[in-house]
PDB file of C-alpha atoms in Angstrom:
ATOM      1  CA  MET A   1       2.002  92.973  31.621  1.00 36.00           C
ATOM      2  CA  ALA A   2       3.300  95.628  29.214  1.00 40.00           C
ATOM      3  CA  SER A   3       1.274  96.154  26.117  1.00 40.00           C
ATOM      4  CA  GLU A   4       2.763  95.729  22.689  1.00 42.00           C
ATOM      5  CA  ASN A   5       2.915  99.530  22.138  1.00 41.00           C
ATOM      6  CA  ASP A   6       4.744  99.932  25.496  1.00 41.00           C
ATOM      7  CA  SER A   7       7.491  97.569  24.391  1.00 42.00           C
ATOM      8  CA  SER A   8       7.843  99.064  20.854  1.00 69.00           C
ATOM      9  CA  VAL A   9      10.810 101.215  19.973  1.00 75.00           C
ATOM     10  CA  LYS A  10       9.860 104.883  19.696  1.00 81.00           C
ATOM     11  CA  GLU A  11      13.131 106.132  18.359  1.00 86.00           C
ATOM     12  CA  PHE A  12      15.824 104.738  16.006  1.00 89.00           C
ATOM     13  CA  ILE A  13      19.581 105.474  15.746  1.00 89.00           C
ATOM     14  CA  LEU A  14      20.865 105.755  12.207  1.00 89.00           C
ATOM     15  CA  LEU A  15      24.457 104.519  12.061  1.00 87.00           C
ATOM     16  CA  GLY A  16      25.119 106.351   8.842  1.00 84.00           C
ATOM     17  CA  LEU A  17      27.297 105.387   5.870  1.00 83.00           C
ATOM     18  CA  THR A  18      30.410 104.554   7.874  1.00 80.00           C
ATOM     19  CA  GLN A  19      31.602 104.299  11.441  1.00 80.00           C
ATOM     20  CA  GLN A  20      35.280 105.205  10.686  1.00 82.00           C
ATOM     21  CA  PRO A  21      35.895 108.611  12.440  1.00 81.00           C
ATOM     22  CA  GLU A  22      38.646 109.675  10.059  1.00 85.00           C
ATOM     23  CA  LEU A  23      36.139 109.454   7.131  1.00 86.00           C
ATOM     24  CA  GLN A  24      33.296 111.322   8.729  1.00 88.00           C
ATOM     25  CA  LEU A  25      34.346 114.931   7.959  1.00 90.00           C
ATOM     26  CA  PRO A  26      35.652 114.317   4.397  1.00 91.00           C
ATOM     27  CA  LEU A  27      32.443 112.421   3.554  1.00 90.00           C
ATOM     28  CA  PHE A  28      30.319 115.198   5.081  1.00 93.00           C
ATOM     29  CA  PHE A  29      31.828 117.783   2.732  1.00 94.00           C
ATOM     30  CA  LEU A  30      31.710 115.387  -0.243  1.00 93.00           C
ATOM     31  CA  PHE A  31      27.998 114.595   0.153  1.00 93.00           C
ATOM     32  CA  PHE A  32      27.203 118.214   1.109  1.00 94.00           C
ATOM     33  CA  GLY A  33      28.785 119.284  -2.156  1.00 95.00           C
ATOM     34  CA  ILE A  34      26.910 116.576  -4.126  1.00 93.00           C
ATOM     35  CA  TYR A  35      23.644 117.682  -2.464  1.00 94.00           C
ATOM     36  CA  VAL A  36      24.245 121.413  -3.380  1.00 95.00           C
ATOM     37  CA  VAL A  37      25.086 120.504  -7.006  1.00 94.00           C
ATOM     38  CA  SER A  38      22.031 118.288  -7.143  1.00 93.00           C
ATOM     39  CA  MET A  39      19.712 120.994  -5.865  1.00 93.00           C
ATOM     40  CA  VAL A  40      21.218 123.707  -8.121  1.00 93.00           C
ATOM     41  CA  GLY A  41      21.186 121.365 -11.180  1.00 91.00           C
ATOM     42  CA  ASN A  42      17.652 120.098 -10.827  1.00 93.00           C
ATOM     43  CA  LEU A  43      16.204 123.442  -9.758  1.00 93.00           C
ATOM     44  CA  GLY A  44      18.061 125.191 -12.582  1.00 89.00           C
ATOM     45  CA  LEU A  45      16.633 122.741 -15.116  1.00 90.00           C
ATOM     46  CA  ILE A  46      13.146 123.232 -13.721  1.00 92.00           C
ATOM     47  CA  VAL A  47      13.348 127.003 -14.017  1.00 90.00           C
ATOM     48  CA  LEU A  48      14.930 126.791 -17.462  1.00 88.00           C
ATOM     49  CA  ILE A  49      12.014 124.656 -18.712  1.00 89.00           C
ATOM     50  CA  ILE A  50       9.476 127.041 -17.216  1.00 91.00           C
ATOM     51  CA  LEU A  51      11.102 130.192 -18.641  1.00 87.00           C
ATOM     52  CA  ASN A  52      11.652 128.934 -22.174  1.00 85.00           C
ATOM     53  CA  PRO A  53       8.475 128.407 -24.248  1.00 84.00           C
ATOM     54  CA  HIS A  54      10.315 126.276 -26.894  1.00 83.00           C
ATOM     55  CA  LEU A  55      10.976 123.728 -24.165  1.00 84.00           C
ATOM     56  CA  HIS A  56       7.304 123.325 -23.450  1.00 88.00           C
ATOM     57  CA  THR A  57       7.126 119.977 -25.295  1.00 90.00           C
ATOM     58  CA  PRO A  58       6.313 116.467 -24.054  1.00 92.00           C
ATOM     59  CA  MET A  59       9.977 115.558 -23.757  1.00 90.00           C
ATOM     60  CA  TYR A  60      10.712 118.515 -21.465  1.00 91.00           C
ATOM     61  CA  TYR A  61       7.459 118.131 -19.587  1.00 94.00           C
ATOM     62  CA  PHE A  62       8.645 114.675 -18.503  1.00 94.00           C
ATOM     63  CA  LEU A  63      12.164 116.033 -17.807  1.00 91.00           C
ATOM     64  CA  PHE A  64      10.568 118.755 -15.671  1.00 94.00           C
ATOM     65  CA  ASN A  65       8.852 116.027 -13.602  1.00 95.00           C
ATOM     66  CA  LEU A  66      12.060 113.952 -13.454  1.00 93.00           C
ATOM     67  CA  SER A  67      14.002 116.951 -12.094  1.00 93.00           C
ATOM     68  CA  PHE A  68      11.233 117.696  -9.577  1.00 94.00           C
ATOM     69  CA  THR A  69      11.258 114.085  -8.426  1.00 94.00           C
ATOM     70  CA  ASP A  70      15.051 114.012  -8.119  1.00 92.00           C
ATOM     71  CA  LEU A  71      14.948 117.243  -6.227  1.00 93.00           C
ATOM     72  CA  CYS A  72      12.371 115.901  -3.761  1.00 93.00           C
ATOM     73  CA  TYR A  73      13.725 112.439  -3.025  1.00 87.00           C
ATOM     74  CA  SER A  74      17.266 113.684  -2.681  1.00 90.00           C
ATOM     75  CA  SER A  75      15.969 116.174  -0.069  1.00 92.00           C
ATOM     76  CA  VAL A  76      14.174 113.366   1.722  1.00 92.00           C
ATOM     77  CA  ILE A  77      17.404 111.411   2.157  1.00 91.00           C
ATOM     78  CA  THR A  78      20.512 113.590   2.044  1.00 92.00           C
ATOM     79  CA  PRO A  79      19.990 116.117   4.897  1.00 91.00           C
ATOM     80  CA  LYS A  80      19.444 113.285   7.412  1.00 88.00           C
ATOM     81  CA  MET A  81      22.437 111.514   6.000  1.00 90.00           C
ATOM     82  CA  LEU A  82      24.650 114.540   6.525  1.00 91.00           C
ATOM     83  CA  VAL A  83      23.634 114.724  10.196  1.00 89.00           C
ATOM     84  CA  SER A  84      25.071 111.206  10.782  1.00 87.00           C
ATOM     85  CA  PHE A  85      28.615 112.430   9.752  1.00 89.00           C
ATOM     86  CA  VAL A  86      28.733 114.994  12.596  1.00 87.00           C
ATOM     87  CA  LYS A  87      26.751 113.588  15.444  1.00 86.00           C
ATOM     88  CA  GLN A  88      24.641 110.658  16.575  1.00 84.00           C
ATOM     89  CA  ASN A  89      21.706 110.622  14.253  1.00 86.00           C
ATOM     90  CA  THR A  90      18.311 109.764  15.881  1.00 89.00           C
ATOM     91  CA  ILE A  91      14.973 109.591  14.160  1.00 90.00           C
ATOM     92  CA  SER A  92      11.552 108.994  15.722  1.00 90.00           C
ATOM     93  CA  HIS A  93       9.420 106.095  14.600  1.00 89.00           C
ATOM     94  CA  ALA A  94       6.928 108.508  12.968  1.00 91.00           C
ATOM     95  CA  GLU A  95       9.711 110.397  11.131  1.00 93.00           C
ATOM     96  CA  CYS A  96      11.246 107.060  10.011  1.00 93.00           C
ATOM     97  CA  MET A  97       7.898 105.904   8.552  1.00 94.00           C
ATOM     98  CA  THR A  98       7.393 109.325   6.875  1.00 94.00           C
ATOM     99  CA  GLN A  99      10.838 109.201   5.329  1.00 94.00           C
ATOM    100  CA  LEU A 100      10.202 105.650   4.144  1.00 94.00           C
ATOM    101  CA  PHE A 101       6.877 106.699   2.529  1.00 96.00           C
ATOM    102  CA  PHE A 102       8.312 109.667   0.602  1.00 95.00           C
ATOM    103  CA  PHE A 103      11.399 107.831  -0.393  1.00 93.00           C
ATOM    104  CA  ALA A 104       9.299 104.923  -1.848  1.00 93.00           C
ATOM    105  CA  PHE A 105       6.908 107.365  -3.468  1.00 96.00           C
ATOM    106  CA  PHE A 106       9.522 109.294  -5.358  1.00 94.00           C
ATOM    107  CA  VAL A 107      11.612 106.328  -6.329  1.00 91.00           C
ATOM    108  CA  ILE A 108       8.661 104.457  -7.828  1.00 93.00           C
ATOM    109  CA  ASP A 109       7.477 107.649  -9.491  1.00 94.00           C
ATOM    110  CA  GLU A 110      10.890 108.072 -11.115  1.00 92.00           C
ATOM    111  CA  CYS A 111      10.573 104.548 -12.556  1.00 92.00           C
ATOM    112  CA  PHE A 112       7.376 105.467 -14.336  1.00 94.00           C
ATOM    113  CA  ILE A 113       8.633 108.896 -15.464  1.00 94.00           C
ATOM    114  CA  LEU A 114      11.599 107.183 -17.158  1.00 93.00           C
ATOM    115  CA  THR A 115       9.096 104.788 -18.736  1.00 94.00           C
ATOM    116  CA  ALA A 116       6.971 107.632 -20.058  1.00 94.00           C
ATOM    117  CA  MET A 117      10.071 109.271 -21.506  1.00 92.00           C
ATOM    118  CA  ALA A 118      10.848 106.024 -23.353  1.00 92.00           C
ATOM    119  CA  TYR A 119       7.356 105.981 -24.838  1.00 93.00           C
ATOM    120  CA  ASP A 120       7.854 109.564 -25.825  1.00 92.00           C
ATOM    121  CA  ARG A 121      11.084 108.793 -27.700  1.00 90.00           C
ATOM    122  CA  TYR A 122       9.244 105.808 -29.372  1.00 91.00           C
ATOM    123  CA  ALA A 123       6.471 108.106 -30.582  1.00 91.00           C
ATOM    124  CA  ALA A 124       8.921 110.765 -31.800  1.00 88.00           C
ATOM    125  CA  ILE A 125      11.103 108.295 -33.849  1.00 88.00           C
ATOM    126  CA  CYS A 126       8.675 105.581 -34.916  1.00 88.00           C
ATOM    127  CA  LYS A 127       5.495 107.729 -35.421  1.00 87.00           C
ATOM    128  CA  PRO A 128       6.756 111.247 -36.223  1.00 86.00           C
ATOM    129  CA  LEU A 129       3.663 112.250 -38.281  1.00 88.00           C
ATOM    130  CA  LEU A 130       1.357 111.277 -35.443  1.00 90.00           C
ATOM    131  CA  TYR A 131       3.633 112.561 -32.660  1.00 90.00           C
ATOM    132  CA  LYS A 132       1.511 115.602 -31.691  1.00 90.00           C
ATOM    133  CA  VAL A 133      -1.586 113.383 -31.404  1.00 90.00           C
ATOM    134  CA  THR A 134       0.098 110.462 -29.738  1.00 91.00           C
ATOM    135  CA  MET A 135       1.793 112.750 -27.160  1.00 93.00           C
ATOM    136  CA  SER A 136      -0.903 115.347 -26.678  1.00 93.00           C
ATOM    137  CA  HIS A 137      -1.115 117.398 -23.449  1.00 93.00           C
ATOM    138  CA  GLN A 138      -3.895 115.129 -22.210  1.00 94.00           C
ATOM    139  CA  VAL A 139      -1.821 111.933 -22.820  1.00 94.00           C
ATOM    140  CA  CYS A 140       1.236 113.427 -21.111  1.00 94.00           C
ATOM    141  CA  PHE A 141      -0.882 114.508 -18.124  1.00 95.00           C
ATOM    142  CA  VAL A 142      -2.454 111.045 -17.845  1.00 95.00           C
ATOM    143  CA  LEU A 143       0.977 109.382 -17.932  1.00 94.00           C
ATOM    144  CA  MET A 144       2.202 111.589 -15.148  1.00 95.00           C
ATOM    145  CA  VAL A 145      -0.885 111.124 -13.037  1.00 96.00           C
ATOM    146  CA  GLY A 146      -0.537 107.395 -13.486  1.00 94.00           C
ATOM    147  CA  GLY A 147       3.132 107.525 -12.448  1.00 94.00           C
ATOM    148  CA  TYR A 148       2.369 109.547  -9.288  1.00 96.00           C
ATOM    149  CA  THR A 149      -0.541 107.229  -8.520  1.00 96.00           C
ATOM    150  CA  MET A 150       1.623 104.117  -8.742  1.00 95.00           C
ATOM    151  CA  GLY A 151       4.156 105.853  -6.525  1.00 94.00           C
ATOM    152  CA  PHE A 152       1.526 106.633  -3.948  1.00 96.00           C
ATOM    153  CA  VAL A 153       0.018 103.111  -3.992  1.00 95.00           C
ATOM    154  CA  GLY A 154       3.429 101.457  -3.677  1.00 94.00           C
ATOM    155  CA  ALA A 155       4.628 103.784  -0.949  1.00 95.00           C
ATOM    156  CA  MET A 156       1.405 103.227   1.021  1.00 96.00           C
ATOM    157  CA  ALA A 157       1.709  99.456   0.695  1.00 95.00           C
ATOM    158  CA  HIS A 158       5.326  99.540   1.996  1.00 94.00           C
ATOM    159  CA  THR A 159       4.529 101.993   4.823  1.00 95.00           C
ATOM    160  CA  VAL A 160       1.345 100.326   6.039  1.00 94.00           C
ATOM    161  CA  CYS A 161       3.052  96.929   6.127  1.00 93.00           C
ATOM    162  CA  MET A 162       5.988  98.427   8.008  1.00 93.00           C
ATOM    163  CA  LEU A 163       3.601  99.986  10.569  1.00 91.00           C
ATOM    164  CA  ARG A 164       2.273  96.578  11.473  1.00 88.00           C
ATOM    165  CA  LEU A 165       5.701  95.444  12.666  1.00 87.00           C
ATOM    166  CA  THR A 166       6.897  95.713  16.187  1.00 86.00           C
ATOM    167  CA  PHE A 167      10.458  96.735  17.079  1.00 84.00           C
ATOM    168  CA  CYS A 168      10.940  95.349  20.541  1.00 78.00           C
ATOM    169  CA  ASP A 169      14.576  95.880  21.614  1.00 71.00           C
ATOM    170  CA  GLY A 170      16.916  96.818  18.828  1.00 77.00           C
ATOM    171  CA  ASN A 171      16.744 100.413  17.650  1.00 85.00           C
ATOM    172  CA  ILE A 172      20.022 100.802  15.744  1.00 87.00           C
ATOM    173  CA  ILE A 173      19.505 100.950  11.993  1.00 87.00           C
ATOM    174  CA  ASN A 174      22.643  99.987  10.060  1.00 85.00           C
ATOM    175  CA  HIS A 175      21.935 102.547   7.361  1.00 86.00           C
ATOM    176  CA  TYR A 176      21.824 106.306   6.754  1.00 89.00           C
ATOM    177  CA  MET A 177      18.101 106.202   6.081  1.00 90.00           C
ATOM    178  CA  CYS A 178      14.974 104.260   6.963  1.00 90.00           C
ATOM    179  CA  ASP A 179      15.153 101.739   4.109  1.00 86.00           C
ATOM    180  CA  ILE A 180      13.136  98.575   4.007  1.00 87.00           C
ATOM    181  CA  PRO A 181      15.880  95.848   4.355  1.00 83.00           C
ATOM    182  CA  PRO A 182      17.520  97.192   7.543  1.00 85.00           C
ATOM    183  CA  LEU A 183      14.118  97.826   9.197  1.00 88.00           C
ATOM    184  CA  LEU A 184      13.065  94.203   8.507  1.00 88.00           C
ATOM    185  CA  GLU A 185      16.216  92.979  10.167  1.00 85.00           C
ATOM    186  CA  LEU A 186      15.311  94.925  13.314  1.00 87.00           C
ATOM    187  CA  SER A 187      11.734  93.710  13.591  1.00 86.00           C
ATOM    188  CA  CYS A 188      10.706  91.119  16.102  1.00 85.00           C
ATOM    189  CA  THR A 189       7.532  90.416  14.105  1.00 84.00           C
ATOM    190  CA  ASN A 190       7.208  87.931  11.264  1.00 87.00           C
ATOM    191  CA  THR A 191       8.219  89.828   8.129  1.00 88.00           C
ATOM    192  CA  ALA A 192       6.871  87.317   5.523  1.00 90.00           C
ATOM    193  CA  ILE A 193       4.047  89.667   4.443  1.00 91.00           C
ATOM    194  CA  ASN A 194       6.473  92.576   4.140  1.00 90.00           C
ATOM    195  CA  GLU A 195       8.891  90.505   1.999  1.00 89.00           C
ATOM    196  CA  LEU A 196       5.987  89.488  -0.263  1.00 92.00           C
ATOM    197  CA  VAL A 197       4.879  93.160  -0.623  1.00 92.00           C
ATOM    198  CA  VAL A 198       8.474  94.145  -1.448  1.00 89.00           C
ATOM    199  CA  PHE A 199       8.598  91.499  -4.113  1.00 87.00           C
ATOM    200  CA  ILE A 200       5.253  92.522  -5.612  1.00 91.00           C
ATOM    201  CA  VAL A 201       5.632  96.304  -5.494  1.00 90.00           C
ATOM    202  CA  VAL A 202       9.285  96.304  -6.582  1.00 83.00           C
ATOM    203  CA  GLY A 203       8.416  93.753  -9.264  1.00 83.00           C
ATOM    204  CA  VAL A 204       5.611  95.882 -10.693  1.00 88.00           C
ATOM    205  CA  SER A 205       7.703  99.075 -10.374  1.00 87.00           C
ATOM    206  CA  VAL A 206      10.746  97.537 -12.025  1.00 84.00           C
ATOM    207  CA  ILE A 207       9.507  94.753 -14.338  1.00 85.00           C
ATOM    208  CA  VAL A 208       6.631  96.667 -15.955  1.00 88.00           C
ATOM    209  CA  PRO A 209       8.693  99.794 -16.685  1.00 90.00           C
ATOM    210  CA  SER A 210      11.737  97.682 -17.767  1.00 87.00           C
ATOM    211  CA  LEU A 211       9.605  95.650 -20.232  1.00 90.00           C
ATOM    212  CA  THR A 212       7.994  98.839 -21.606  1.00 91.00           C
ATOM    213  CA  ILE A 213      11.378 100.516 -22.002  1.00 91.00           C
ATOM    214  CA  PHE A 214      12.859  97.390 -23.636  1.00 90.00           C
ATOM    215  CA  ILE A 215       9.964  97.042 -26.105  1.00 92.00           C
ATOM    216  CA  SER A 216      10.094 100.832 -26.923  1.00 90.00           C
ATOM    217  CA  TYR A 217      13.821 100.744 -27.625  1.00 89.00           C
ATOM    218  CA  THR A 218      13.545  97.480 -29.602  1.00 90.00           C
ATOM    219  CA  LEU A 219      11.048  99.229 -31.883  1.00 91.00           C
ATOM    220  CA  ILE A 220      13.180 102.409 -31.939  1.00 89.00           C
ATOM    221  CA  LEU A 221      16.388 100.545 -32.941  1.00 87.00           C
ATOM    222  CA  SER A 222      14.425  98.593 -35.561  1.00 88.00           C
ATOM    223  CA  ASN A 223      13.216 101.885 -37.041  1.00 86.00           C
ATOM    224  CA  ILE A 224      16.639 103.488 -36.858  1.00 85.00           C
ATOM    225  CA  LEU A 225      18.252 100.527 -38.753  1.00 82.00           C
ATOM    226  CA  ARG A 226      15.847 101.201 -41.625  1.00 82.00           C
ATOM    227  CA  ILE A 227      17.174 104.829 -41.979  1.00 77.00           C
ATOM    228  CA  HIS A 228      19.572 104.880 -44.898  1.00 76.00           C
ATOM    229  CA  SER A 229      21.325 108.144 -44.003  1.00 76.00           C
ATOM    230  CA  THR A 230      24.205 107.850 -41.483  1.00 77.00           C
ATOM    231  CA  LYS A 231      23.432 111.408 -40.344  1.00 76.00           C
ATOM    232  CA  GLY A 232      19.777 110.474 -39.821  1.00 73.00           C
ATOM    233  CA  ARG A 233      20.743 107.427 -37.784  1.00 77.00           C
ATOM    234  CA  SER A 234      23.175 109.502 -35.689  1.00 77.00           C
ATOM    235  CA  LYS A 235      20.556 112.182 -35.054  1.00 73.00           C
ATOM    236  CA  ALA A 236      17.881 109.597 -33.993  1.00 73.00           C
ATOM    237  CA  LEU A 237      20.297 107.829 -31.670  1.00 76.00           C
ATOM    238  CA  SER A 238      21.382 111.092 -30.085  1.00 75.00           C
ATOM    239  CA  THR A 239      17.832 111.900 -29.088  1.00 74.00           C
ATOM    240  CA  CYS A 240      17.717 108.641 -27.084  1.00 80.00           C
ATOM    241  CA  SER A 241      21.262 108.419 -25.662  1.00 79.00           C
ATOM    242  CA  SER A 242      20.685 110.633 -22.602  1.00 80.00           C
ATOM    243  CA  HIS A 243      17.585 108.669 -21.641  1.00 82.00           C
ATOM    244  CA  MET A 244      19.308 105.309 -22.121  1.00 83.00           C
ATOM    245  CA  ILE A 245      22.171 106.395 -19.868  1.00 82.00           C
ATOM    246  CA  ALA A 246      19.792 107.573 -17.162  1.00 84.00           C
ATOM    247  CA  VAL A 247      17.697 104.376 -17.360  1.00 85.00           C
ATOM    248  CA  SER A 248      20.781 102.131 -17.138  1.00 81.00           C
ATOM    249  CA  LEU A 249      22.169 103.921 -14.135  1.00 80.00           C
ATOM    250  CA  PHE A 250      18.853 104.139 -12.206  1.00 82.00           C
ATOM    251  CA  PHE A 251      17.467 100.673 -12.857  1.00 79.00           C
ATOM    252  CA  GLY A 252      20.819  98.964 -12.653  1.00 73.00           C
ATOM    253  CA  SER A 253      21.618 100.322  -9.132  1.00 69.00           C
ATOM    254  CA  SER A 254      18.148 100.176  -7.603  1.00 67.00           C
ATOM    255  CA  SER A 255      17.034  96.787  -8.843  1.00 64.00           C
ATOM    256  CA  PHE A 256      20.206  95.036  -7.580  1.00 64.00           C
ATOM    257  CA  ILE A 257      19.325  95.729  -3.958  1.00 60.00           C
ATOM    258  CA  TYR A 258      15.797  94.314  -4.005  1.00 55.00           C
ATOM    259  CA  PHE A 259      16.071  91.389  -6.489  1.00 57.00           C
ATOM    260  CA  LYS A 260      18.188  89.156  -4.313  1.00 54.00           C
ATOM    261  CA  SER A 261      17.505  85.870  -2.654  1.00 43.00           C
ATOM    262  CA  SER A 262      16.259  87.764   0.417  1.00 46.00           C
ATOM    263  CA  PRO A 263      15.344  91.388   1.032  1.00 45.00           C
ATOM    264  CA  VAL A 264      17.366  91.262   4.256  1.00 45.00           C
ATOM    265  CA  GLY A 265      20.823  90.502   2.864  1.00 46.00           C
ATOM    266  CA  SER A 266      24.040  92.379   3.435  1.00 58.00           C
ATOM    267  CA  VAL A 267      23.049  95.868   4.497  1.00 55.00           C
ATOM    268  CA  ASP A 268      26.601  97.191   4.483  1.00 62.00           C
ATOM    269  CA  GLN A 269      26.916  96.272   0.814  1.00 67.00           C
ATOM    270  CA  ASP A 270      23.467  97.628  -0.002  1.00 69.00           C
ATOM    271  CA  LYS A 271      24.370 101.039   1.463  1.00 77.00           C
ATOM    272  CA  ILE A 272      26.923 101.566  -1.297  1.00 75.00           C
ATOM    273  CA  TYR A 273      24.343 100.866  -4.079  1.00 75.00           C
ATOM    274  CA  THR A 274      21.654 102.941  -2.252  1.00 79.00           C
ATOM    275  CA  VAL A 275      23.996 105.916  -2.142  1.00 85.00           C
ATOM    276  CA  PHE A 276      24.346 105.668  -5.894  1.00 82.00           C
ATOM    277  CA  TYR A 277      20.647 105.990  -6.793  1.00 78.00           C
ATOM    278  CA  THR A 278      19.557 108.175  -3.862  1.00 85.00           C
ATOM    279  CA  VAL A 279      22.406 110.732  -3.903  1.00 88.00           C
ATOM    280  CA  ALA A 280      24.576 110.411  -7.041  1.00 86.00           C
ATOM    281  CA  ILE A 281      21.945 109.876  -9.746  1.00 87.00           C
ATOM    282  CA  PRO A 282      19.759 112.962  -8.784  1.00 88.00           C
ATOM    283  CA  MET A 283      22.958 114.984  -9.217  1.00 89.00           C
ATOM    284  CA  MET A 284      23.938 113.282 -12.507  1.00 87.00           C
ATOM    285  CA  ASN A 285      20.587 113.503 -14.283  1.00 86.00           C
ATOM    286  CA  PRO A 286      20.648 117.294 -14.982  1.00 85.00           C
ATOM    287  CA  PHE A 287      24.100 116.938 -16.485  1.00 84.00           C
ATOM    288  CA  ILE A 288      23.136 113.854 -18.539  1.00 84.00           C
ATOM    289  CA  TYR A 289      20.194 115.679 -20.036  1.00 80.00           C
ATOM    290  CA  SER A 290      21.773 119.146 -20.453  1.00 74.00           C
ATOM    291  CA  LEU A 291      25.370 118.480 -21.570  1.00 64.00           C
ATOM    292  CA  ARG A 292      24.139 116.189 -24.368  1.00 63.00           C
ATOM    293  CA  ASN A 293      21.177 118.338 -25.355  1.00 70.00           C
ATOM    294  CA  LYS A 294      21.471 121.223 -27.841  1.00 71.00           C
ATOM    295  CA  ASP A 295      17.974 122.608 -26.907  1.00 70.00           C
ATOM    296  CA  VAL A 296      18.876 122.892 -23.220  1.00 73.00           C
ATOM    297  CA  LYS A 297      22.208 124.504 -24.054  1.00 69.00           C
ATOM    298  CA  LEU A 298      20.480 127.018 -26.369  1.00 72.00           C
ATOM    299  CA  ALA A 299      17.786 127.779 -23.785  1.00 69.00           C
ATOM    300  CA  LEU A 300      20.487 128.377 -21.125  1.00 67.00           C
ATOM    301  CA  SER A 301      22.384 130.634 -23.425  1.00 70.00           C
ATOM    302  CA  LYS A 302      19.294 132.718 -24.259  1.00 69.00           C
ATOM    303  CA  THR A 303      18.320 132.971 -20.576  1.00 68.00           C
ATOM    304  CA  LEU A 304      21.746 134.143 -19.547  1.00 64.00           C
ATOM    305  CA  LYS A 305      21.832 136.694 -22.367  1.00 65.00           C
ATOM    306  CA  LYS A 306      18.461 138.079 -21.294  1.00 66.00           C
ATOM    307  CA  ARG A 307      19.608 138.384 -17.727  1.00 60.00           C
ATOM    308  CA  CYS A 308      22.811 140.142 -18.781  1.00 59.00           C
ATOM    309  CA  SER A 309      20.840 142.583 -21.004  1.00 57.00           C
ATOM    310  CA  PHE A 310      18.664 143.615 -18.017  1.00 52.00           C
ATOM    311  CA  LYS A 311      21.681 144.591 -15.937  1.00 53.00           C
TER     312      LYS A 311
END
């Protein structure tokens, strides 16, 4: 009698985003372009923050970590996705679990970085006189360590629970990545524990940050409404607008997939939403935070002038 390990699937086939042949090549170039822009944008923002001392503030410390996270989790997903457009895309069980771990780690980490950024905006607008104390280097460091720790714990919970499952016969994943819902559909083991872990981890990673962000912005808006000057209100709102856009896009697209009646719903529909927060948002964040930010524009201008003067 074959052991359970002998009957387990050792390799998966990723179907990719679409099975329509006429779309494969155009989509390859589209997502390759998005990936290149994402890498250049996030890496450029990271380098810009490192090179410019006046950007060494809590806000840009968090933005540095956000860009680093976007850079990493986009690289975890997109290269494998691009392969599926040009040939049959296979991935070993070990590689699949590794991709799942790092994907979960960076996504959860991004949730808490966005939360830390909301707290930073609250401290800057509501407690400006105490800002340097409230957002000291130690506080910023602790917030980031906490975010990475939550990412690690959540990713380990998902991965360990997924490793307990057996995949007996089916090895075709109707997705471009090793995401949780399509893997649960393939398993021939009871997935009740996994579904509970998804509910708890995603709940903590979405509800806690969402409540913190909501409370922060409620207090921020309350404080802004007490500002008598229209110019003062406009300036205060402008410091939060980029972050509010980023939060709305990220939490809106990611939470929709997991907060459904069942984690194993329509995978075809889920792929569209997953593309948005795994591929599109990492590309959009550098533009959201740079095009609407005078400090970043000034830093970029100074850096380019310095480079030109050296030539």
